[in-house]
PDB file of C-alpha atoms in Angstrom:
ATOM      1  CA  UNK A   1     177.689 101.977 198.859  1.00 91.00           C
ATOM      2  CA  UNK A   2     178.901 100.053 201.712  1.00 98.00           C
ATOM      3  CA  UNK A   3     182.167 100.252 203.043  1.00 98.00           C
ATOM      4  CA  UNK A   4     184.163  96.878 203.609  1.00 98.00           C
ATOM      5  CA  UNK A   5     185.082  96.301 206.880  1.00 98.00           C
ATOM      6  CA  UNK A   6     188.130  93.846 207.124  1.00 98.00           C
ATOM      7  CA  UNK A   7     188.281  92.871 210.551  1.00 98.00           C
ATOM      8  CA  UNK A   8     188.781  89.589 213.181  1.00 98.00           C
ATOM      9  CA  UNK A   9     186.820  89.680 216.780  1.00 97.00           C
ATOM     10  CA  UNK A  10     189.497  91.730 218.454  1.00 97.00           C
ATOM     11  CA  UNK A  11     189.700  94.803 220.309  1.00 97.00           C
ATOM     12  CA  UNK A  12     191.193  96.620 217.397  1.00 97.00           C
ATOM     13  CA  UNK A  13     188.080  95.464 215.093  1.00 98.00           C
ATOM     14  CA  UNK A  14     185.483  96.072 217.645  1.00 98.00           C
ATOM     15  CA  UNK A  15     186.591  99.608 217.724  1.00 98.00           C
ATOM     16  CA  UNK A  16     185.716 100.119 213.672  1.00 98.00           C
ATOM     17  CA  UNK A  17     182.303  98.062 214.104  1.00 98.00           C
ATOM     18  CA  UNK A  18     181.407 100.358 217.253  1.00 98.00           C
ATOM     19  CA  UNK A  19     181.944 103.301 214.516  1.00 98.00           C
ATOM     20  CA  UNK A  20     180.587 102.315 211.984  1.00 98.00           C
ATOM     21  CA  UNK A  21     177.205 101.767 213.971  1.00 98.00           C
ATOM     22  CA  UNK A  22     177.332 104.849 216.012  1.00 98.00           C
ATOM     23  CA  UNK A  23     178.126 106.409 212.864  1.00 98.00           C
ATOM     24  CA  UNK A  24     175.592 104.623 210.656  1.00 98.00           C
ATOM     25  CA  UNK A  25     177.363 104.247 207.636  1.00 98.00           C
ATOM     26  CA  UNK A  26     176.470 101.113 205.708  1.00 98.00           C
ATOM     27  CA  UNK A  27     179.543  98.248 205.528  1.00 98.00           C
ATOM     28  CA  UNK A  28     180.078  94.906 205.197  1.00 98.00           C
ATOM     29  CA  UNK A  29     182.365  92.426 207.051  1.00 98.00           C
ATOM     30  CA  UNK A  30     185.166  90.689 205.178  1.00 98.00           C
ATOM     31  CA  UNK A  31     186.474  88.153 207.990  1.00 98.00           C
ATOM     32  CA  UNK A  32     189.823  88.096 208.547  1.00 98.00           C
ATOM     33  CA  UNK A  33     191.113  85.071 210.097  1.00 98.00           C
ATOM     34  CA  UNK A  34     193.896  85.450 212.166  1.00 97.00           C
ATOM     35  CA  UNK A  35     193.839  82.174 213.699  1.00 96.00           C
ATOM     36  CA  UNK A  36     195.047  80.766 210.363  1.00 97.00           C
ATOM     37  CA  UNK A  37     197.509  83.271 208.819  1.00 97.00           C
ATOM     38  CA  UNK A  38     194.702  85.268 206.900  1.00 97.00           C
ATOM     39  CA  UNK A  39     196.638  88.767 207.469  1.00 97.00           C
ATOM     40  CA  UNK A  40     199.597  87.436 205.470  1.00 97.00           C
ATOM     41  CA  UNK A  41     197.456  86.493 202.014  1.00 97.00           C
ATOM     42  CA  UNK A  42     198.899  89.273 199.176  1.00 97.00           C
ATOM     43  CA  UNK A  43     195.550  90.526 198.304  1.00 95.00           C
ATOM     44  CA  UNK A  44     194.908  91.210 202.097  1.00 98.00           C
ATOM     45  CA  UNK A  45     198.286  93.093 201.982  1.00 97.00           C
ATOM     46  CA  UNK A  46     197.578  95.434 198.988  1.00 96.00           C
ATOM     47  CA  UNK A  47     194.898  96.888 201.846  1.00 97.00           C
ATOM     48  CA  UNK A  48     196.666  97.156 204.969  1.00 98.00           C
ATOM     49  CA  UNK A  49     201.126  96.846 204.280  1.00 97.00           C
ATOM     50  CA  UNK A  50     201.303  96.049 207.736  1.00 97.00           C
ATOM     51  CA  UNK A  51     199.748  92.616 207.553  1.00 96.00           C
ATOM     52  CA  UNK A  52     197.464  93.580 210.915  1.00 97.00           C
ATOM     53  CA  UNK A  53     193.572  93.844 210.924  1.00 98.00           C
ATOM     54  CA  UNK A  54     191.534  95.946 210.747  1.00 98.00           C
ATOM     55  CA  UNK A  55     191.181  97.955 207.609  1.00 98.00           C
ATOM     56  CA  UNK A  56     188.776  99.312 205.543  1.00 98.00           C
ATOM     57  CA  UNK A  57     188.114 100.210 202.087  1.00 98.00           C
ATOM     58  CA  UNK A  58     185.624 102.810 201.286  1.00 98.00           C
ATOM     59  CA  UNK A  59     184.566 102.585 197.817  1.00 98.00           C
ATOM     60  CA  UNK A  60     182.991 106.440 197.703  1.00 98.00           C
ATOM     61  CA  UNK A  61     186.153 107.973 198.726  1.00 98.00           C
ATOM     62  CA  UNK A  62     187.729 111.413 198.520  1.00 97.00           C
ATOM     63  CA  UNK A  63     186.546 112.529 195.036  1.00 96.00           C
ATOM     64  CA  UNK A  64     184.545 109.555 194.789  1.00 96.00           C
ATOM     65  CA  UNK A  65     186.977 106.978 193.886  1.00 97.00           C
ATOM     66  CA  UNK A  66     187.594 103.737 196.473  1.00 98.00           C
ATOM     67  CA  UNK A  67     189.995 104.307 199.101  1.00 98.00           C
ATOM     68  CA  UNK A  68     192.102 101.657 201.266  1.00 98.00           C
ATOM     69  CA  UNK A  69     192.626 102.523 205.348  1.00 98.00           C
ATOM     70  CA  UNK A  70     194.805 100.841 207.768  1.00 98.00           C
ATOM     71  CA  UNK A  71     195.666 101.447 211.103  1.00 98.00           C
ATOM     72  CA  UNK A  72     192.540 101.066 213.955  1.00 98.00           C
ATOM     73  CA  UNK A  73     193.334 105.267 214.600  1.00 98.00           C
ATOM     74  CA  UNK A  74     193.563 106.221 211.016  1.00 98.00           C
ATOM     75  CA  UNK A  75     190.119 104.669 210.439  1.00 98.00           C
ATOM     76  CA  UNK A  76     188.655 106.336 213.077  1.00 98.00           C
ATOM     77  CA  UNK A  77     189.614 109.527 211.939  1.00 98.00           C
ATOM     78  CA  UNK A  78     189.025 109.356 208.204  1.00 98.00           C
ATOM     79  CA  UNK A  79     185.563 108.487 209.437  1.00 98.00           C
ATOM     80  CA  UNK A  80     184.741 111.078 211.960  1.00 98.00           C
ATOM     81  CA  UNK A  81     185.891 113.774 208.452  1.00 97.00           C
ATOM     82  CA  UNK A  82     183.724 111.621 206.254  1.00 98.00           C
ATOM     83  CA  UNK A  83     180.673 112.062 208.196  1.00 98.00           C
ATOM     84  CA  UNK A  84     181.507 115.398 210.176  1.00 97.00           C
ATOM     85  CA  UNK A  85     180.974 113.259 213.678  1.00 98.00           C
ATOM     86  CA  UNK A  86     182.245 112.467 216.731  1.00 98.00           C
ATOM     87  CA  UNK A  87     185.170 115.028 216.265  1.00 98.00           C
ATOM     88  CA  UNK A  88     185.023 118.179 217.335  1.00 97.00           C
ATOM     89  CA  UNK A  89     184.671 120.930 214.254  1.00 95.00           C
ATOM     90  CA  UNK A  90     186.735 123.433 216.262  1.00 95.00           C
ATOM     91  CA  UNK A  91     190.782 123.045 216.616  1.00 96.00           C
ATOM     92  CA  UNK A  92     190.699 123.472 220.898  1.00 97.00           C
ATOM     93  CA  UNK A  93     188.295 120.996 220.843  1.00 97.00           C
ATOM     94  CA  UNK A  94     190.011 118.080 218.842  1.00 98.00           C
ATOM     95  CA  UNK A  95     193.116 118.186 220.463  1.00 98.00           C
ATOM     96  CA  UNK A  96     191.920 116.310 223.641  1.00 98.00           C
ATOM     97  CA  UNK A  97     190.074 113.601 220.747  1.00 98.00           C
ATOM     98  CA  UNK A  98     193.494 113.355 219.774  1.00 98.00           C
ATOM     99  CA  UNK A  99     195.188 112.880 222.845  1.00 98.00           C
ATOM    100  CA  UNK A 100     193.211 110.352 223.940  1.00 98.00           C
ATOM    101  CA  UNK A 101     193.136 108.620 220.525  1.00 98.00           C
ATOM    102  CA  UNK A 102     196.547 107.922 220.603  1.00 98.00           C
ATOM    103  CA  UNK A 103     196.882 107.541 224.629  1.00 98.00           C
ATOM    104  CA  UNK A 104     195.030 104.529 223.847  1.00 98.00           C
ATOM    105  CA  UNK A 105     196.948 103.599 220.662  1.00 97.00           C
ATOM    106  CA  UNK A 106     200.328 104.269 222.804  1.00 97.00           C
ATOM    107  CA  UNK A 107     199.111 102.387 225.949  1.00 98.00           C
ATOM    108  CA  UNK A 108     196.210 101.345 226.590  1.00 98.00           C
ATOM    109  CA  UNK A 109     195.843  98.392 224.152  1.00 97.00           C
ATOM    110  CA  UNK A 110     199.678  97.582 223.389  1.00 96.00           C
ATOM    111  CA  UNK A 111     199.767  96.703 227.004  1.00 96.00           C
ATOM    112  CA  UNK A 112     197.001  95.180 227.749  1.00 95.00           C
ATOM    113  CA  UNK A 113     198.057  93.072 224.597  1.00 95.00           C
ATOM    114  CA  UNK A 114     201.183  91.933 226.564  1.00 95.00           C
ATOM    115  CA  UNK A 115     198.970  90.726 229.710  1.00 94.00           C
ATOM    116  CA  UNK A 116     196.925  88.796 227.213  1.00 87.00           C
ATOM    117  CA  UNK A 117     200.547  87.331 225.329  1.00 90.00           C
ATOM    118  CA  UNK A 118     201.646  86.423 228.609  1.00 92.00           C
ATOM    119  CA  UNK A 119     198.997  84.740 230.059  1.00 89.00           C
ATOM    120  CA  UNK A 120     199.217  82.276 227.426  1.00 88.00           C
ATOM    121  CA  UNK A 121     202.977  81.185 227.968  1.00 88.00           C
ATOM    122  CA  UNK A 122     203.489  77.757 229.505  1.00 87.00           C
ATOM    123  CA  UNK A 123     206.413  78.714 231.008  1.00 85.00           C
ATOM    124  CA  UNK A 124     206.358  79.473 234.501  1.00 85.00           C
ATOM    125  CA  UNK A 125     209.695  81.672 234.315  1.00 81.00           C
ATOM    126  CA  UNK A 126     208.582  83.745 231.566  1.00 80.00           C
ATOM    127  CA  UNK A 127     205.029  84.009 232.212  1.00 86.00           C
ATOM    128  CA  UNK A 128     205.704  85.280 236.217  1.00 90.00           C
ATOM    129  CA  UNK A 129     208.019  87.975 234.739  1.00 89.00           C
ATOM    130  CA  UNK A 130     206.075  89.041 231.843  1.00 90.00           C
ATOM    131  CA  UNK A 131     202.332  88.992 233.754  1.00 92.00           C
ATOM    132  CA  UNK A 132     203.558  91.136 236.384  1.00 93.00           C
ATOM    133  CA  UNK A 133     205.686  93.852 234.118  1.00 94.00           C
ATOM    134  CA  UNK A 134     202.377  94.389 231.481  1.00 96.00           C
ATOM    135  CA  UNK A 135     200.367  93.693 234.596  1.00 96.00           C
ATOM    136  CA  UNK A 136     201.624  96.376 236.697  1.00 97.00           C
ATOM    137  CA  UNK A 137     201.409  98.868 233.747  1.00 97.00           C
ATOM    138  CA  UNK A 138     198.095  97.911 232.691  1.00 98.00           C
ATOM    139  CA  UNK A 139     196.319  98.845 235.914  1.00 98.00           C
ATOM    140  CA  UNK A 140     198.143 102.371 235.880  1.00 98.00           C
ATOM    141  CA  UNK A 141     196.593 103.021 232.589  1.00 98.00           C
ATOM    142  CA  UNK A 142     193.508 101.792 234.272  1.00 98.00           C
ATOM    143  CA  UNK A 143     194.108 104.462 236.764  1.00 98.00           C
ATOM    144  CA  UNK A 144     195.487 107.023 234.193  1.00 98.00           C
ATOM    145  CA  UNK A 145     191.965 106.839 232.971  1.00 98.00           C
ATOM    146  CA  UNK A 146     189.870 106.987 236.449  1.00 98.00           C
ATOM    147  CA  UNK A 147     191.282 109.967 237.079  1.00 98.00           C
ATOM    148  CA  UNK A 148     190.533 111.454 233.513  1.00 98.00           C
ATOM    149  CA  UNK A 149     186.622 110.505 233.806  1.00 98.00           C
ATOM    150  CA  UNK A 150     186.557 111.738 237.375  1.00 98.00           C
ATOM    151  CA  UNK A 151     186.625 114.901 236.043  1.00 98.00           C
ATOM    152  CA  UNK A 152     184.714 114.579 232.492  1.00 98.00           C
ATOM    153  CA  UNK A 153     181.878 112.352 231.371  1.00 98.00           C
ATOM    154  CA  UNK A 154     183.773 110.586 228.479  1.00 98.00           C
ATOM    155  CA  UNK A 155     187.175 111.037 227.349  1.00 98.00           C
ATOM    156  CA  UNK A 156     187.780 114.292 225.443  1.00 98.00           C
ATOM    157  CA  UNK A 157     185.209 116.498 227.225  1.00 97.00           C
ATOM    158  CA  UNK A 158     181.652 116.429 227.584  1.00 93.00           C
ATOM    159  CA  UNK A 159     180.451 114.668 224.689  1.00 97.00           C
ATOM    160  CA  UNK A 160     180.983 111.116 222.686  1.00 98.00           C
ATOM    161  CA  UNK A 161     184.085 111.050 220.352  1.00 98.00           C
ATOM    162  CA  UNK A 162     186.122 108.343 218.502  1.00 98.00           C
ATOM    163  CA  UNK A 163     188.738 108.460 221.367  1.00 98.00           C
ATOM    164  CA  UNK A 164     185.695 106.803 223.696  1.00 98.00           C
ATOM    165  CA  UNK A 165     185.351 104.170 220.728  1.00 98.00           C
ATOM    166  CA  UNK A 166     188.890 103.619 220.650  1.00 98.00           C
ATOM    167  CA  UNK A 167     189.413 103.055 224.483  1.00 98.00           C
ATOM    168  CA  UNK A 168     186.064 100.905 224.835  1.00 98.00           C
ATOM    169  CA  UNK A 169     187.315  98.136 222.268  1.00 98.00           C
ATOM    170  CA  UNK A 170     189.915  97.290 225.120  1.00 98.00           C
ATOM    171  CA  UNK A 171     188.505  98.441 228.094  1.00 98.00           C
ATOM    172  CA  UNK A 172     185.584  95.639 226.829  1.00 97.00           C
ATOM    173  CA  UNK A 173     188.228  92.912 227.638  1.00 96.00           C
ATOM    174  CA  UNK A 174     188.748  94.277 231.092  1.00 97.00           C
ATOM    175  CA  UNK A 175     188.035  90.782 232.800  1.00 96.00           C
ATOM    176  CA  UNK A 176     191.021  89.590 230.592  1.00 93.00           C
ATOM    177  CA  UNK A 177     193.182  91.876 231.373  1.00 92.00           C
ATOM    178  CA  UNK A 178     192.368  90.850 234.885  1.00 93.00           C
ATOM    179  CA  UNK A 179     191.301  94.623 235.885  1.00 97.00           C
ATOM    180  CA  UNK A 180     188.102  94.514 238.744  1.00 98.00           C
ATOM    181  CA  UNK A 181     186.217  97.864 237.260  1.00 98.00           C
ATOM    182  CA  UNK A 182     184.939  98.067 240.738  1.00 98.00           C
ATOM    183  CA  UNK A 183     188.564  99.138 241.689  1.00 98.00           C
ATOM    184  CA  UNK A 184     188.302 102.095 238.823  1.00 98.00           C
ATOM    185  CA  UNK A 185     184.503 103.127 239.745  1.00 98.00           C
ATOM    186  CA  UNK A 186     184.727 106.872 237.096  1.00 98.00           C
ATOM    187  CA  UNK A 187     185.853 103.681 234.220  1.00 98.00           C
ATOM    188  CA  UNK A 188     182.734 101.392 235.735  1.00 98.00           C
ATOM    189  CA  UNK A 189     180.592 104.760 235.143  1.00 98.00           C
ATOM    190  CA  UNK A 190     181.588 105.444 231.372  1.00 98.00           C
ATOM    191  CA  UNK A 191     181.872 101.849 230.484  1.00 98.00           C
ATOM    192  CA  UNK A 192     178.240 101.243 231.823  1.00 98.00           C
ATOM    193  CA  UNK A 193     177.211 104.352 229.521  1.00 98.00           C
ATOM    194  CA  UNK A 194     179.417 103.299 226.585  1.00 98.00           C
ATOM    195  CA  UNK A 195     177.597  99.735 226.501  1.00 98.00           C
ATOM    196  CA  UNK A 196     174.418 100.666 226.689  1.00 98.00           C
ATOM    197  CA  UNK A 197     174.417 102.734 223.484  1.00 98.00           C
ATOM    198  CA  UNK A 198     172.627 101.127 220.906  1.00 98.00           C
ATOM    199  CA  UNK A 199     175.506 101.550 218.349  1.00 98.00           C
ATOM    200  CA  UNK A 200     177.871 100.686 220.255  1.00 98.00           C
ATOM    201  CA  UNK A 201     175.525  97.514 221.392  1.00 98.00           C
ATOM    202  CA  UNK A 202     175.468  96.753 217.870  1.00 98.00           C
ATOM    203  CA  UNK A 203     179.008  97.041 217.161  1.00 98.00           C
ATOM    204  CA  UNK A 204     179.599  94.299 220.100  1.00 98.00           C
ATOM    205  CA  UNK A 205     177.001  92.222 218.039  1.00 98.00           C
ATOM    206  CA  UNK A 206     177.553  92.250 214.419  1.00 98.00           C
ATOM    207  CA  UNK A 207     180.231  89.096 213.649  1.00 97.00           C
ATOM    208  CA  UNK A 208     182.980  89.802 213.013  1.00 97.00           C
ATOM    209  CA  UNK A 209     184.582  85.881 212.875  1.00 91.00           C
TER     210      UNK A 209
END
């Protein structure tokens, strides 16, 4: 059965798509439209309390009764157990998935966030202050993760794990965030390699709006 995939074209929803391609479960989008208050209806609420995309609802859940997720990293995880991939099986080896998981959770997405808020205010004042505060942070966590990949092929070691699908959702809006990749050459290398997956190709594709 597929799982529904509730979900706007964002950075936070192209991180579920990505998974559920490279992860090949079967789903189907629900669009939620942002634009126009959609994350506010009641029965969109039931799903996900905190009114913010995306979510999922897995209708072969634990036990094999439907189950509601919220939250971009608590998807993620519930669907690296369901399918037993892209999370290490061993305890030493999940703990850098879950750094990295919620470095970008933390960091590297509420910030960038910001530079995109900001660049959208009319106001001179407020848009000089706020571009270069999130700005200045956002290229640090740019750097934060050069130096990670300088010394390991993707984020939490040496293979593919739900922390790269997590930091690729935002690192794909790098031109927004007005970050040059050429400037952060180890983040041009695994961003090249993340992109040309085919699942993760797909999850780029599929329409989500």
């Amino acid at each position: 059965m597929a799982i529904d995939l509730h979900a706007w074209n964002t950075p936070n929803g192209r991180k579920i798509s990505v998974a559920l391609e490279e992860m090949g479960l079967p789903y189907r989008v629900i669009p939620v439209d942002i634009t126009k208050g959609a994350q506010f209806d009641p029965a969109f609420l039931k799903i996900s309390p905190n009114n913010r995309i995306p979510a999922i609802v897995d209708p072969d859940g634990p036990g094999g009764a439907p189950i509601p997720v919220f939250e971009s990293g608590a998807i993620l995880l519930y669907l690296a157990q369901k399918t037993g991939r892209f999370l290490p099986a061993d305890a030493r080896g999940r703990v850098p998935v879950y750094e990295w998981l919620m470095w970008q959770m933390g960091g590297f997405g509420p910030m960038p966030g910001q530079v995109h808020h900001f660049l959208g205010v009319e106001d001179e004042r407020d848009r000089r202050y706020g571009l270069e505060r999130y700005s200045k942070e956002t290229r640090r966590l740019y750097g934060v993760a050069d130096r990670r990949l300088a010394e390991v092929e993707w984020f939490a070691g040496g293979e593919v794990t739900i922390a790269d699908f997590a930091i690729v959702g935002w690192a794909w809006r790098h031109e927004r965030h007005k970050v040059d990749l050429a400037g952060f050459p180890n983040v041009r290398r695994w961003y090249d390699a993340m992109m040309a997956r085919p699942g993760v190709r797909r999850g780029f594709e599929v329409a989500l709006s």
